[in-house]
Amino acid sequence: MNGTLLLIELAGHVGLLLWGTHMVGTGVQRGFGGVLRRWLGRNLGSRFRAFFTGLGVTALLQSSTATGLLATSFTATGVMALAPALAVMLGANVGTALLTQVLSFNMALVGPPLVLIGVLVFRWAAGGRAKNIGRIGIGLGLMLMALAGLLHTLGPIENTPLLRPIVGALAHDPLLAVFIAAALTWACHSSIAIVLLVVSFTATHVVDPTGALALVLGANLGGTLPPLIDASTPAARRLPLGNLLVRAVGVVLALPFLPAITDALQQVEPAPGRLVVNFHLAFNLALAAVFLGFVGALARLLTRWLPDPPAPADPGRPVHLDVAALDSATVALANAARETLRIADMVESMLRDALEVLRHNDRARAEAVVAQNRCVDQLGGAIRRYLADVSGEQTLDNQREGARGQDILSAVINLEHIADIVTNSLVEFAVRSVKRGRALSPEELETVDAMHGELLESLRLALAVFLQAEPRDAKRLAARKTQFREFEAAATVLSVRLLRSAAAASRLEEADGAERVAEESDLFLRTVRDLRRVHSHLASFAYPVVHRVRGRTRRGAARAAAEASAVNAPAATPSASPGKSTGADEDDLG
């Protein structure tokens, strides 16, 4: 029974270590994901800058696996070239080893205060970034407490008879130890946690030093597997495959010399736990020193092995919605925004084709519009599902990320509505009218051309607002609605004038010209109305930006008024008794 209780306690400490590592990475990504993404994108000018950038990002994320997933999504979407991404991963591997060095020291007394401070900051902080700082503190504290608990739990089981055959198998079969550690690291998605677990085993003499080094090699190998398995395209598989090849070469070269390496490291630091972390750091430094100069050649080799697939025959198939990026909300939202731009390109093509249908009764263009509308619907559905997966994998509790997700969803819906208007109203009615012998007059076609040109300009301005959220551009886009109202009024005046002229001519010639002009004016006015409806959906791109600016202005004015009234008021009446809750709900730590 004592053995069962010890195993349960050991499993609890391992779970606490994994959860603490997860909380640190999640807190950093949620609170500082945008900053890290911009920093990572700006520091790729040379392989050395990329190397140190990967080291720094991993030091903050507490996981080379998280850095690997982030860099993989960048390379898959073309934001980052493969050669600097490989340098980033070499730096990430060294960053993981440095973190292991720091966390391996006996800092058990620091853990409980970190958890307490983290909980207080998380509960009392008002902003999302401050809450995530509290989450990071809680995670670090849990990691330190878990490591101390592991050392305390592993001490009594050092001489357990059941463990001795397993330990002997690891010592005499390093290859088995490598596979076991690789599988555990892949399952946990954290090489730091597994290496720290090996440190605990070694410090309490559960595992001998040579077997411990083999387990460290396996942890290094297993840390490359999650990004490779999660990658869904050949472009996304290149970086994790390159990282796997680099570490596999290191493991193959180091495995036969583990006894000699153990003796050499024991001369430097005889403590078993320090020997493990020193080997972990030396292994990754050696790989960086050897492979940093060959990242360009390795990138070309990987590109040759995994070439870009041919363009999909179905344009409605998503291109940028990489599943591997779901672990980082910032990158996933950027992927969704890029796919939304593909929809915008299709909508622009549909508008141009619709004008050709009106001008020349081009049936081929009409069929192309219908096909593109189906693609728009497919892509819109794929983006909505992807955004749902983002919020499922990583809650968009950051205010900026949540607003960005809403902007992308709103843009997709508006573009889908535009595509439906062009297909089901504008083009379909134009085709039916032309079949009945109706066509636009030169004056009407001139008005439609002018509206069409302004509509394309509004589409480009709407995309600028969508990408940059510049308030000045948003106000310009919203103000253009006035111009389209003027277009509609002028179209009505033109239609009435043409009807009067046709009526007068028919009375003189006793012809049916007035009836024909009335039928043609129906096509003209419906076309003008549809173009204005399209512009209304484009103007909707501006409203979230304008409303956010107004909200900030109103909050600033209210804050200034409250401060002024507090200064001028002779006394303030307390709104609630001291010590009573205000009724505000606190966020759950989750």
Coordinates of N, CA and C in Angstrom, one line a residue, residues 293-483:
G293 N 26.2 27.3 -39.1 CA 26.7 27.8 -40.4 C 26.1 27.0 -41.6
F294 N 25.3 26.0 -41.4 CA 24.8 25.2 -42.5 C 23.3 25.3 -42.6
V295 N 22.7 26.3 -42.0 CA 21.2 26.4 -42.0 C 20.7 26.7 -43.4
G296 N 21.5 27.4 -44.2 CA 21.1 27.7 -45.6 C 21.1 26.4 -46.5
A297 N 22.1 25.6 -46.3 CA 22.2 24.3 -47.1 C 21.1 23.4 -46.6
L298 N 20.8 23.3 -45.3 CA 19.8 22.5 -44.8 C 18.4 22.9 -45.3
A299 N 18.2 24.2 -45.3 CA 16.9 24.8 -45.8 C 16.7 24.4 -47.3
R300 N 17.7 24.5 -48.1 CA 17.6 24.1 -49.5 C 17.3 22.6 -49.6
L301 N 17.9 21.8 -48.8 CA 17.7 20.3 -48.8 C 16.3 20.0 -48.4
L302 N 15.8 20.6 -47.4 CA 14.4 20.4 -46.9 C 13.4 20.8 -47.9
T303 N 13.7 22.0 -48.6 CA 12.7 22.4 -49.6 C 12.7 21.4 -50.8
R304 N 13.9 20.8 -51.1 CA 13.9 19.8 -52.2 C 13.1 18.6 -51.8
W305 N 13.3 18.2 -50.5 CA 12.6 17.0 -50.0 C 11.1 17.2 -49.9
L306 N 10.7 18.4 -49.5 CA 9.3 18.7 -49.3 C 8.9 19.9 -50.1
P307 N 8.7 19.8 -51.4 CA 8.4 20.9 -52.3 C 7.0 21.4 -52.1
D308 N 6.8 22.6 -52.5 CA 5.4 23.2 -52.4 C 4.5 22.4 -53.3
P309 N 3.3 22.0 -52.8 CA 2.4 21.3 -53.7 C 1.8 22.2 -54.7
P310 N 1.3 21.7 -55.8 CA 0.7 22.5 -56.9 C -0.5 23.2 -56.3
A311 N -0.8 24.3 -56.9 CA -2.0 25.1 -56.5 C -3.2 24.3 -56.5
P312 N -4.0 24.3 -55.5 CA -5.2 23.5 -55.5 C -6.2 23.8 -56.6
A313 N -6.7 22.7 -57.2 CA -7.7 22.9 -58.3 C -8.9 23.6 -57.8
D314 N -9.3 23.4 -56.5 CA -10.4 24.1 -56.0 C -10.0 25.4 -55.3
P315 N -10.3 26.5 -55.8 CA -9.9 27.8 -55.2 C -10.6 28.0 -53.9
G316 N -11.7 27.3 -53.6 CA -12.4 27.4 -52.3 C -11.7 26.7 -51.2
R317 N -10.6 26.0 -51.5 CA -9.9 25.3 -50.4 C -9.0 26.3 -49.7
P318 N -9.0 26.3 -48.3 CA -8.2 27.2 -47.6 C -6.7 26.9 -47.8
V319 N -5.9 28.0 -47.8 CA -4.5 27.9 -48.0 C -3.7 28.3 -46.7
H320 N -4.2 29.2 -46.0 CA -3.4 29.8 -44.8 C -3.9 29.3 -43.5
L321 N -4.9 28.5 -43.4 CA -5.5 28.1 -42.1 C -4.7 26.9 -41.6
D322 N -3.5 27.1 -41.0 CA -2.7 26.1 -40.6 C -3.1 25.6 -39.2
V323 N -3.4 24.3 -39.0 CA -3.9 23.8 -37.7 C -2.8 23.9 -36.7
A324 N -1.5 23.8 -37.0 CA -0.4 23.9 -36.1 C -0.4 25.3 -35.4
A325 N -1.0 26.3 -36.0 CA -0.9 27.6 -35.4 C -2.0 27.9 -34.3
L326 N -2.9 26.9 -34.1 CA -3.9 27.1 -33.1 C -3.4 27.2 -31.7
D327 N -2.2 26.8 -31.4 CA -1.6 26.9 -30.1 C -1.3 28.4 -29.8
S328 N -1.1 29.2 -30.8 CA -0.8 30.6 -30.6 C -2.0 31.4 -31.2
A329 N -2.8 32.1 -30.4 CA -3.9 32.8 -30.9 C -3.5 33.9 -31.8
T330 N -2.4 34.6 -31.5 CA -1.9 35.7 -32.4 C -1.6 35.3 -33.8
V331 N -0.9 34.2 -33.9 CA -0.5 33.7 -35.2 C -1.8 33.1 -35.9
A332 N -2.6 32.4 -35.2 CA -3.8 31.9 -35.8 C -4.7 33.0 -36.4
L333 N -4.8 34.1 -35.6 CA -5.6 35.2 -36.1 C -5.0 35.8 -37.4
A334 N -3.7 35.9 -37.4 CA -3.0 36.4 -38.6 C -3.3 35.5 -39.8
N335 N -3.3 34.2 -39.6 CA -3.6 33.2 -40.7 C -5.1 33.5 -41.2
A336 N -6.0 33.6 -40.2 CA -7.4 33.9 -40.6 C -7.5 35.2 -41.4
A337 N -6.8 36.2 -41.0 CA -6.8 37.5 -41.7 C -6.3 37.3 -43.2
R338 N -5.2 36.5 -43.3 CA -4.7 36.3 -44.7 C -5.7 35.5 -45.6
E339 N -6.4 34.6 -45.0 CA -7.4 33.9 -45.7 C -8.6 34.8 -46.1
T340 N -8.9 35.7 -45.2 CA -10.0 36.7 -45.5 C -9.6 37.6 -46.6
L341 N -8.3 37.9 -46.8 CA -7.9 38.7 -47.9 C -8.1 37.9 -49.2
R342 N -7.9 36.6 -49.2 CA -8.2 35.8 -50.4 C -9.7 36.0 -50.8
I343 N -10.6 36.0 -49.8 CA -12.0 36.2 -50.1 C -12.2 37.6 -50.7
A344 N -11.5 38.6 -50.2 CA -11.6 39.9 -50.7 C -11.2 40.0 -52.2
D345 N -10.1 39.3 -52.5 CA -9.6 39.2 -53.9 C -10.7 38.6 -54.8
M346 N -11.4 37.5 -54.3 CA -12.4 36.9 -55.1 C -13.6 37.9 -55.3
V347 N -13.9 38.6 -54.3 CA -15.1 39.6 -54.4 C -14.7 40.7 -55.4
E348 N -13.5 41.2 -55.3 CA -13.1 42.2 -56.3 C -13.2 41.6 -57.7
S349 N -12.8 40.4 -58.0 CA -12.9 39.8 -59.3 C -14.4 39.7 -59.7
M350 N -15.2 39.3 -58.7 CA -16.7 39.2 -59.0 C -17.3 40.5 -59.4
L351 N -16.9 41.6 -58.8 CA -17.4 42.9 -59.1 C -16.9 43.3 -60.5
R352 N -15.7 43.0 -60.9 CA -15.2 43.4 -62.2 C -16.0 42.5 -63.3
D353 N -16.2 41.3 -63.0 CA -16.9 40.4 -64.0 C -18.4 40.9 -64.1
A354 N -19.0 41.3 -63.0 CA -20.3 41.8 -63.1 C -20.5 43.0 -64.0
L355 N -19.5 43.9 -64.0 CA -19.6 45.0 -64.9 C -19.5 44.6 -66.4
E356 N -18.6 43.6 -66.6 CA -18.6 43.1 -68.0 C -19.9 42.4 -68.4
V357 N -20.6 41.8 -67.5 CA -21.9 41.2 -67.8 C -22.8 42.3 -68.2
L358 N -22.8 43.4 -67.5 CA -23.7 44.5 -67.8 C -23.4 45.2 -69.1
R359 N -22.1 45.3 -69.4 CA -21.6 45.9 -70.6 C -21.9 45.1 -71.9
H360 N -21.5 43.8 -71.8 CA -21.4 43.0 -73.1 C -22.2 41.8 -73.0
N361 N -23.0 41.6 -72.0 CA -23.8 40.3 -71.8 C -22.9 39.1 -71.9
D362 N -21.8 39.1 -71.2 CA -20.8 38.1 -71.2 C -21.3 36.9 -70.3
R363 N -21.8 35.8 -71.0 CA -22.3 34.7 -70.2 C -21.2 34.0 -69.5
A364 N -20.0 33.9 -70.1 CA -18.9 33.2 -69.4 C -18.5 33.9 -68.1
R365 N -18.5 35.3 -68.1 CA -18.3 36.0 -66.9 C -19.4 35.7 -65.8
A366 N -20.6 35.6 -66.3 CA -21.7 35.3 -65.3 C -21.5 34.0 -64.7
E367 N -21.1 33.0 -65.4 CA -20.8 31.7 -64.8 C -19.7 31.7 -63.9
A368 N -18.6 32.5 -64.2 CA -17.5 32.6 -63.3 C -17.9 33.3 -62.0
V369 N -18.8 34.2 -62.1 CA -19.3 34.9 -60.8 C -19.9 33.9 -59.9
V370 N -20.8 33.0 -60.5 CA -21.5 32.0 -59.7 C -20.5 31.0 -59.1
A371 N -19.5 30.6 -59.8 CA -18.4 29.7 -59.3 C -17.7 30.3 -58.2
Q372 N -17.3 31.6 -58.4 CA -16.5 32.3 -57.3 C -17.4 32.5 -56.1
N373 N -18.7 32.7 -56.2 CA -19.5 32.8 -55.0 C -19.5 31.5 -54.2
R374 N -19.5 30.4 -54.9 CA -19.4 29.1 -54.1 C -18.1 29.0 -53.4
C375 N -17.0 29.5 -54.0 CA -15.7 29.5 -53.3 C -15.7 30.4 -52.1
V376 N -16.3 31.6 -52.3 CA -16.4 32.5 -51.1 C -17.2 31.8 -50.0
D377 N -18.2 31.1 -50.2 CA -19.0 30.5 -49.2 C -18.1 29.4 -48.5
Q378 N -17.4 28.6 -49.3 CA -16.5 27.6 -48.7 C -15.5 28.2 -47.8
L379 N -14.8 29.2 -48.3 CA -13.7 29.8 -47.5 C -14.3 30.5 -46.2
G380 N -15.5 31.1 -46.4 CA -16.1 31.8 -45.2 C -16.4 30.8 -44.1
G381 N -17.0 29.6 -44.5 CA -17.2 28.6 -43.6 C -16.0 28.0 -42.9
A382 N -14.9 27.9 -43.7 CA -13.6 27.4 -43.2 C -13.0 28.3 -42.2
I383 N -13.1 29.7 -42.5 CA -12.6 30.7 -41.5 C -13.4 30.7 -40.2
R384 N -14.7 30.6 -40.3 CA -15.5 30.5 -39.1 C -15.2 29.3 -38.2
R385 N -15.0 28.2 -38.9 CA -14.6 27.0 -38.1 C -13.2 27.2 -37.5
Y386 N -12.3 27.8 -38.2 CA -11.0 28.0 -37.7 C -11.0 28.9 -36.5
L387 N -11.8 30.0 -36.6 CA -11.8 30.9 -35.5 C -12.5 30.3 -34.2
A388 N -13.4 29.4 -34.5 CA -14.0 28.6 -33.4 C -13.0 27.7 -32.7
D389 N -12.1 27.1 -33.5 CA -11.0 26.3 -33.0 C -10.0 27.1 -32.2
V390 N -9.8 28.3 -32.7 CA -8.8 29.2 -32.0 C -9.3 29.4 -30.6
S391 N -10.6 29.8 -30.5 CA -11.2 30.1 -29.1 C -11.3 28.9 -28.3
G392 N -11.4 27.7 -29.0 CA -11.4 26.5 -28.2 C -10.1 26.0 -27.7
E393 N -9.0 26.2 -28.5 CA -7.7 25.8 -28.1 C -7.1 26.8 -27.1
Q394 N -7.4 28.1 -27.3 CA -6.8 29.1 -26.5 C -7.8 30.3 -26.4
T395 N -8.3 30.4 -25.2 CA -9.4 31.5 -25.0 C -8.8 32.8 -25.4
L396 N -9.6 33.6 -26.2 CA -9.2 34.9 -26.6 C -9.5 35.9 -25.5
D397 N -8.9 35.7 -24.3 CA -9.2 36.6 -23.1 C -8.5 37.9 -23.2
N398 N -7.5 38.0 -24.1 CA -6.8 39.3 -24.3 C -7.8 40.2 -25.1
Q399 N -8.0 41.4 -24.6 CA -9.0 42.3 -25.3 C -8.7 42.6 -26.7
R400 N -7.4 42.8 -27.0 CA -7.0 43.1 -28.4 C -7.2 41.9 -29.3
E401 N -6.9 40.7 -28.8 CA -7.1 39.4 -29.6 C -8.6 39.2 -29.8
G402 N -9.4 39.4 -28.8 CA -10.8 39.2 -28.9 C -11.4 40.1 -29.9
A403 N -11.0 41.4 -29.9 CA -11.5 42.4 -30.9 C -11.1 42.0 -32.3
R404 N -9.9 41.5 -32.4 CA -9.4 41.2 -33.8 C -10.2 40.0 -34.3
G405 N -10.5 39.0 -33.5 CA -11.3 37.9 -33.9 C -12.7 38.3 -34.4
Q406 N -13.3 39.3 -33.6 CA -14.6 39.8 -34.0 C -14.5 40.6 -35.3
D407 N -13.4 41.3 -35.5 CA -13.2 42.1 -36.8 C -13.1 41.1 -38.0
I408 N -12.4 40.0 -37.8 CA -12.2 39.1 -38.9 C -13.5 38.4 -39.2
L409 N -14.3 38.0 -38.2 CA -15.6 37.4 -38.4 C -16.5 38.3 -39.1
S410 N -16.6 39.6 -38.7 CA -17.4 40.6 -39.3 C -17.0 40.8 -40.8
A411 N -15.7 40.9 -41.1 CA -15.3 41.1 -42.4 C -15.7 39.9 -43.3
V412 N -15.6 38.7 -42.8 CA -16.0 37.5 -43.6 C -17.5 37.6 -43.9
I413 N -18.3 37.9 -42.9 CA -19.7 37.9 -43.1 C -20.1 39.0 -44.2
N414 N -19.5 40.2 -44.1 CA -19.8 41.3 -45.0 C -19.4 40.9 -46.4
L415 N -18.2 40.3 -46.6 CA -17.8 39.9 -47.9 C -18.7 38.8 -48.5
E416 N -19.2 37.9 -47.6 CA -20.1 36.9 -48.1 C -21.4 37.5 -48.6
H417 N -21.9 38.5 -47.9 CA -23.1 39.2 -48.3 C -22.9 39.9 -49.6
I418 N -21.7 40.5 -49.8 CA -21.4 41.2 -51.0 C -21.4 40.2 -52.2
A419 N -20.8 39.1 -52.0 CA -20.8 38.0 -53.0 C -22.2 37.6 -53.4
D420 N -23.1 37.4 -52.4 CA -24.4 37.0 -52.6 C -25.2 38.1 -53.4
I421 N -25.0 39.4 -53.1 CA -25.7 40.5 -53.8 C -25.2 40.5 -55.3
V422 N -23.9 40.3 -55.5 CA -23.4 40.4 -56.9 C -24.0 39.2 -57.7
T423 N -24.0 38.0 -57.1 CA -24.4 36.8 -57.8 C -25.9 36.7 -58.0
N424 N -26.6 36.8 -56.8 CA -28.1 36.5 -56.8 C -29.0 37.7 -57.2
S425 N -28.4 38.9 -57.2 CA -29.2 40.0 -57.6 C -28.7 40.7 -58.8
L426 N -27.4 41.2 -58.7 CA -26.9 42.0 -59.8 C -26.7 41.3 -61.1
V427 N -26.0 40.2 -61.0 CA -25.7 39.4 -62.3 C -26.9 38.7 -62.8
E428 N -27.6 38.0 -61.9 CA -28.8 37.2 -62.3 C -29.8 38.1 -62.9
F429 N -30.1 39.2 -62.4 CA -31.2 40.1 -63.0 C -30.7 40.7 -64.3
A430 N -29.4 41.0 -64.3 CA -28.8 41.5 -65.6 C -28.9 40.5 -66.7
V431 N -28.6 39.2 -66.4 CA -28.7 38.2 -67.5 C -30.2 38.0 -67.9
R432 N -31.1 38.0 -67.0 CA -32.5 37.9 -67.3 C -33.0 39.0 -68.2
S433 N -32.6 40.2 -67.8 CA -33.0 41.4 -68.6 C -32.5 41.4 -70.0
V434 N -31.2 41.0 -70.1 CA -30.6 41.0 -71.5 C -31.3 40.0 -72.3
K435 N -31.8 38.8 -71.7 CA -32.5 37.8 -72.5 C -33.8 38.4 -73.0
R436 N -34.4 39.3 -72.3 CA -35.7 40.0 -72.8 C -35.4 41.2 -73.7
G437 N -34.2 41.4 -74.1 CA -33.9 42.5 -75.0 C -33.7 43.8 -74.3
R438 N -33.5 43.9 -73.0 CA -33.2 45.1 -72.3 C -31.7 45.3 -72.2
A439 N -31.3 46.6 -72.2 CA -29.9 46.9 -72.0 C -29.8 48.3 -71.5
L440 N -28.7 48.6 -70.9 CA -28.5 50.0 -70.3 C -28.2 51.0 -71.4
S441 N -28.7 52.2 -71.3 CA -28.4 53.2 -72.3 C -27.0 53.7 -72.0
P442 N -26.4 54.5 -72.9 CA -25.0 55.0 -72.7 C -24.9 55.9 -71.4
E443 N -25.9 56.7 -71.2 CA -25.9 57.6 -70.0 C -26.0 56.7 -68.7
E444 N -26.9 55.7 -68.7 CA -27.0 54.8 -67.6 C -25.7 54.1 -67.3
L445 N -25.1 53.6 -68.4 CA -23.9 52.8 -68.3 C -22.7 53.7 -67.7
E446 N -22.8 54.9 -68.1 CA -21.7 55.9 -67.6 C -21.9 56.0 -66.1
T447 N -23.1 56.1 -65.6 CA -23.3 56.2 -64.2 C -22.9 55.0 -63.4
V448 N -23.2 53.8 -64.0 CA -22.8 52.5 -63.4 C -21.3 52.4 -63.4
D449 N -20.6 52.8 -64.4 CA -19.2 52.8 -64.5 C -18.6 53.7 -63.4
A450 N -19.1 54.8 -63.2 CA -18.6 55.7 -62.1 C -18.8 55.1 -60.7
M451 N -20.0 54.5 -60.5 CA -20.2 53.9 -59.2 C -19.3 52.7 -59.0
H452 N -19.1 52.0 -60.1 CA -18.2 50.8 -60.0 C -16.8 51.2 -59.6
G453 N -16.3 52.2 -60.3 CA -14.9 52.7 -59.9 C -14.8 53.1 -58.5
E454 N -15.8 53.9 -58.0 CA -15.8 54.3 -56.6 C -15.9 53.1 -55.7
L455 N -16.7 52.1 -56.1 CA -16.9 50.9 -55.3 C -15.5 50.1 -55.1
L456 N -14.8 50.0 -56.2 CA -13.5 49.3 -56.1 C -12.5 50.1 -55.2
E457 N -12.6 51.4 -55.3 CA -11.8 52.3 -54.4 C -12.2 52.1 -52.9
S458 N -13.5 52.0 -52.7 CA -13.9 51.7 -51.3 C -13.5 50.4 -50.8
L459 N -13.5 49.4 -51.7 CA -13.0 48.0 -51.3 C -11.6 48.1 -50.9
R460 N -10.7 48.8 -51.6 CA -9.3 48.9 -51.2 C -9.2 49.6 -49.9
L461 N -10.0 50.7 -49.7 CA -9.9 51.4 -48.4 C -10.4 50.5 -47.3
A462 N -11.4 49.7 -47.5 CA -12.0 48.8 -46.5 C -10.9 47.8 -46.1
L463 N -10.1 47.3 -47.0 CA -9.1 46.3 -46.7 C -8.0 47.0 -45.9
A464 N -7.7 48.3 -46.2 CA -6.7 49.0 -45.5 C -7.1 49.2 -44.0
V465 N -8.4 49.5 -43.8 CA -9.0 49.6 -42.5 C -8.9 48.2 -41.8
F466 N -9.2 47.2 -42.5 CA -9.2 45.8 -41.9 C -7.8 45.4 -41.4
L467 N -6.8 45.8 -42.2 CA -5.4 45.4 -41.9 C -4.8 46.3 -40.8
Q468 N -5.0 47.6 -40.9 CA -4.3 48.6 -40.1 C -5.1 49.2 -39.0
A469 N -6.4 49.2 -39.1 CA -7.3 49.8 -38.1 C -7.0 51.2 -37.9
E470 N -6.7 52.0 -38.9 CA -6.4 53.4 -38.8 C -7.7 54.2 -38.7
P471 N -7.9 54.9 -37.6 CA -9.2 55.7 -37.5 C -9.4 56.7 -38.6
R472 N -8.4 57.3 -39.1 CA -8.6 58.3 -40.2 C -9.2 57.6 -41.5
D473 N -8.6 56.4 -41.8 CA -9.1 55.7 -43.0 C -10.5 55.2 -42.7
A474 N -10.8 54.8 -41.5 CA -12.2 54.3 -41.2 C -13.2 55.4 -41.3
K475 N -12.9 56.7 -40.9 CA -13.8 57.8 -41.1 C -14.0 58.1 -42.6
R476 N -12.9 58.1 -43.3 CA -13.0 58.3 -44.8 C -13.9 57.3 -45.4
L477 N -13.8 56.0 -45.0 CA -14.6 55.0 -45.6 C -16.1 55.2 -45.3
A478 N -16.4 55.5 -44.0 CA -17.8 55.7 -43.6 C -18.4 57.0 -44.3
A479 N -17.5 58.0 -44.5 CA -18.0 59.3 -45.1 C -18.4 59.1 -46.6
R480 N -17.8 58.0 -47.2 CA -18.1 57.8 -48.7 C -19.5 57.3 -48.9
K481 N -20.3 57.0 -47.8 CA -21.7 56.6 -48.0 C -22.5 57.8 -48.6
T482 N -22.1 59.0 -48.2 CA -22.8 60.2 -48.7 C -22.7 60.2 -50.3
Q483 N -21.5 59.9 -50.8 CA -21.3 60.0 -52.2 C -22.2 59.0 -52.9

